[in-house]
Amino acid sequence: MEASGSAMELSPEEERILIRDITIAAESLAKEGDTFFLISQRWWQQWLDYVNQDMTSSSVNVSSSYGAHHHDSASSSAKRPSAIDNSDLIYDATSKGSNVEIELHDTLVEGRDYILLPQQIWEKLHGWYGGGPTLPRKAINTGLSQTDLAIEVYPLRLRLTLMPKGERAIIRISKKETVGELHKKACEVFDLIVDQVCIWDYYGEQKHALMDNMDKTLDDANIQMDQDILVEVFTDGNGTADGGCTIPLQENGYTEKYSTSVIVEPSQSSLSAADGLSTNNYASRSCSSEFSQSQYLASPSNDLDNLHGTNNINTRTAPLGLTGLLNLGNTCFMNSAIQCLVHTPEFARYFREDYRQEINWQNPLGMVGELALAFGELLRKLWAPGRTPVSPRPFKTKLARFAPQFSGNNQHDSQELLAFLLDGLHEDLNRVKHKPYIKSKDTDGRPDEEVADEYWANHIARNDSIIVDVCQGQYKSTLVCPVCGKVSVTFDPFMYLSLPLQSASTRTMTVMVFTSDGSALPTTCTVNVPKHGRCRDLIQALSNACSLKNGEKLLLAEIRGHMINQLLEDPLTLLSTIKDDDRLVAYKILNVVKNTIYLQFVHRREVGPGNINSSVAWEFYGIPLLASISRDEIVTGAAIQEILQIMLAPMLGSEELQPLSMSGSSMNAASHNHQDTANKACLDSDESQLKDQELNCKSESSHKMHLQLVDENNAQVDLSSVENPIMMPGSSIVLFINWSKKDLKKYDTHHFENHPEVFKYVPAPKRTRGEPLSLYACLDAFLREEPLVPEDMWYCPRCKEQRQASKKLDLWRLPEVLVIHLKRFSFSRSTKHKLETFVNFPIHDLDLTNYVAHKKGSQRQIYELYALSNHYGSMASGHYTAHIKLLDENRWYNFDDSHISPINEEDVKSAAAYVLFYRRTKGEDASTSIGAESYANKNHSLSRR
């Protein structure tokens, strides 16, 4: 190709600059109907590394923006990519049909699996590199504004059913096409006459609505991905459909599958200052039903009603509030915080009513109402019917405008965002238009109650909003001068409590230990290792716990899908790369110096009869076994059978072990998988017992196991048919143990059926240092009297000098919603760490009565958890989720960006808990909750429910 030849004359720098210039032009010219092209994220990243390889260290690596994965490996050694390969995006990579026939994988995510490129960029790259297949998609208008375009990555896939013949067909069509176009396409598919056909919204295979408005778009008709459409041929001679055409229109059905679209924002360029290419100019957004007619059913706002329509439309969906948020590239911290706020009942009610009249447009400390409007609009979308994930991009744009620290695609702290949002929403919604100047008075020995009420009244005189009503409480702060004894008492408002945690320098890890010589049953070992240690530390701890003999070694392996996923042979591998939900096995094998070959025995069990030839079906299960042999040995099928029988010998049933007395042996004790005895497991049996066991294995186990060898061509060869010595082409061999139902009765296989995770938190786990840290203990530490740090000295008005006073905090007034921040992140001059301490926090009945210093007339202060923000992983590469309780359902859900799934209440607690949200359930009292009383009693022209 001529284009390809000319491309070889361009340097990586020239390619990058050319594509950059095209990108800038394309951003400003994007319009409805433009064609965009999907390109594999994997190939795109290779090209980014290639064209950025000569950029200096001071430049911004282009892969760090645009939603792409960041790679530090871009260097002068980056090679020119081969042809564009989009085969990982489609189901049939060998398809030679038209582009319409190419089906994308259903679960692709923009920024992770693919990138969307304007037509000019695609044509340039395709001309240089060739390849494909070509995957074009059209830009559509969402209907909200001329600049709010969306790229329809997944056009609607509809199932057509022809009646009365019962024929079926599947078609693809844009959601912006009209009902008339769908009607025409259905007639073409079934070869029908247009005037003799009517089509129905056939959601759930029931007639919901006659689709007779031919000018209406499928989006406005609320037609969803994978929905059924009934194509009905007239049955009478009058030109009317059978059953009539006067069924009331029901337009508010949703399905859990959704059409993924992508937002285009041409107003801003995200090119870096160093002229690096960005890949975030066209970031992901789902719009398939995001702007449907029932979007704002709960809103009385006239302008929204006129725009979207709020007729009495019945919904076909499940409970509200189960809508996820798309990840725009490291925005999980924002999604987690937003879901917690959105599911605060007081906020959900307030922002679904006419809150606009409370916006303070002139507050210099606020955001002229823009933050409140953006949050309110996002909340309404999340509480609208349906499950289609919502893009928070408009909200993030506003957020970045007023808080530049949250701009870009870097990971941030969800608690810091929450603090900014609560404060910003308060200022935008502050009912006080002109803040009076109020001078604080000295306590002068007055009762605390009088002083506290005065402070609170002064605070309310300047700060009065829904945020204050719901979230703000009051501290009592007492400072005592260590020299003169001067006592200073102030009463300050708080929005949340930041509680300290105890740092943990070790990590508890649970590993299954298997022997290859049949000397012991599989055992569960739980050991403590350095938190920032390496695999060699784990191996050493396991070796000590299992009394490893001379000539033996432990081989760590990660198990996934009942097979060995990888061997952790590098002793310098960081333990931080092993997740708590991984499953590990340590195989005790002979320490062969060289030419080692591993035999991996994978279990399969019989699940039922197969085909007519009386074969059976098999499924993988259990934990694989491992043995090591030398490549220099002659290996036969009989030898492999003998190795397997030795390893299985400890699991022979009691009837098979009559010649072998095992009473009092340590193997029985080791077989129990209890947490409190795990560290005492892994004990060896004596050598005489091993010999007896091997003899018994040979004498009693005349029946050989059904073994199949997986050869280099992935073919399964019955081992009994292999008479010659087995060739060992690689470093490991996989063999299938096909367990018949008879074999399962012969052996006690439960020892290798249950595989615990590396670490799993339980409500009250046994720890080496006593009980888990409780939330009450964190609160005690927070309220404990302690001296001020030298950097935060207090000016004593009596001494007239800076003093290191002692400070004591007390809770004086508690809010309706109590937000508790667990301080997991610690910082020093040179290091920063995340504390993985498990905090045992109450889900029900958090009783703070005894922590409230203001006792007069107060009732019990009882709180219940309804939401929490979780942080998993390290500070550099962590991930945020949210656990939310839908109070109407009394059920917990996990909100992981766009993915929502129900969870059990016992799974809510984990060491990932970061920010806790509690609601007062009983014990409300006016004297301790003035903010709540203000919210309940003040008339702000809002309809209260």
PDB file of N, CA and C in Angstrom, residues 633-637 640 709 719 722 724-728 733 735:
ATOM      1  N   GLU A 633      14.499 -39.103  34.863  1.00  0.00           N
ATOM      2  CA  GLU A 633      13.850 -40.378  35.167  1.00  0.00           C
ATOM      3  C   GLU A 633      13.014 -40.850  33.984  1.00  0.00           C
ATOM      4  N   ILE A 634      12.864 -42.150  33.892  1.00  0.00           N
ATOM      5  CA  ILE A 634      11.968 -42.743  32.905  1.00  0.00           C
ATOM      6  C   ILE A 634      10.572 -42.808  33.530  1.00  0.00           C
ATOM      7  N   VAL A 635       9.644 -42.074  32.926  1.00  0.00           N
ATOM      8  CA  VAL A 635       8.307 -41.960  33.492  1.00  0.00           C
ATOM      9  C   VAL A 635       7.332 -42.774  32.653  1.00  0.00           C
ATOM     10  N   THR A 636       6.617 -43.653  33.332  1.00  0.00           N
ATOM     11  CA  THR A 636       5.597 -44.463  32.676  1.00  0.00           C
ATOM     12  C   THR A 636       4.249 -44.184  33.304  1.00  0.00           C
ATOM     13  N   GLY A 637       3.200 -44.693  32.638  1.00  0.00           N
ATOM     14  CA  GLY A 637       1.865 -44.535  33.199  1.00  0.00           C
ATOM     15  C   GLY A 637       1.740 -45.194  34.551  1.00  0.00           C
ATOM     16  N   ILE A 640       3.279 -42.976  37.238  1.00  0.00           N
ATOM     17  CA  ILE A 640       2.413 -41.844  37.597  1.00  0.00           C
ATOM     18  C   ILE A 640       1.269 -42.323  38.470  1.00  0.00           C
ATOM     19  N   LEU A 709      -3.902 -37.864  30.305  1.00  0.00           N
ATOM     20  CA  LEU A 709      -2.775 -36.964  30.111  1.00  0.00           C
ATOM     21  C   LEU A 709      -3.146 -35.919  29.064  1.00  0.00           C
ATOM     22  N   LEU A 719      -4.278 -42.552  30.116  1.00  0.00           N
ATOM     23  CA  LEU A 719      -2.950 -42.972  30.562  1.00  0.00           C
ATOM     24  C   LEU A 719      -2.803 -44.492  30.525  1.00  0.00           C
ATOM     25  N   VAL A 722      -1.149 -45.760  27.441  1.00  0.00           N
ATOM     26  CA  VAL A 722       0.228 -45.366  27.163  1.00  0.00           C
ATOM     27  C   VAL A 722       1.164 -46.425  27.739  1.00  0.00           C
ATOM     28  N   ASN A 724       4.511 -47.000  26.375  1.00  0.00           N
ATOM     29  CA  ASN A 724       5.891 -46.541  26.272  1.00  0.00           C
ATOM     30  C   ASN A 724       6.157 -45.433  27.277  1.00  0.00           C
ATOM     31  N   PRO A 725       7.433 -45.178  27.575  1.00  0.00           N
ATOM     32  CA  PRO A 725       7.764 -44.048  28.458  1.00  0.00           C
ATOM     33  C   PRO A 725       7.201 -42.736  27.911  1.00  0.00           C
ATOM     34  N   ILE A 726       6.767 -41.899  28.810  1.00  0.00           N
ATOM     35  CA  ILE A 726       6.098 -40.649  28.435  1.00  0.00           C
ATOM     36  C   ILE A 726       7.138 -39.574  28.192  1.00  0.00           C
ATOM     37  N   MET A 727       7.000 -38.894  27.048  1.00  0.00           N
ATOM     38  CA  MET A 727       7.895 -37.792  26.729  1.00  0.00           C
ATOM     39  C   MET A 727       7.499 -36.567  27.546  1.00  0.00           C
ATOM     40  N   MET A 728       8.487 -35.823  27.996  1.00  0.00           N
ATOM     41  CA  MET A 728       8.267 -34.638  28.820  1.00  0.00           C
ATOM     42  C   MET A 728       8.708 -33.398  28.042  1.00  0.00           C
ATOM     43  N   ILE A 733       3.374 -30.997  33.408  1.00  0.00           N
ATOM     44  CA  ILE A 733       2.413 -31.850  32.707  1.00  0.00           C
ATOM     45  C   ILE A 733       1.099 -31.810  33.480  1.00  0.00           C
ATOM     46  N   LEU A 735      -2.484 -33.562  34.245  1.00  0.00           N
ATOM     47  CA  LEU A 735      -3.207 -34.838  34.184  1.00  0.00           C
ATOM     48  C   LEU A 735      -4.565 -34.657  34.858  1.00  0.00           C
TER      49      LEU A 735
END
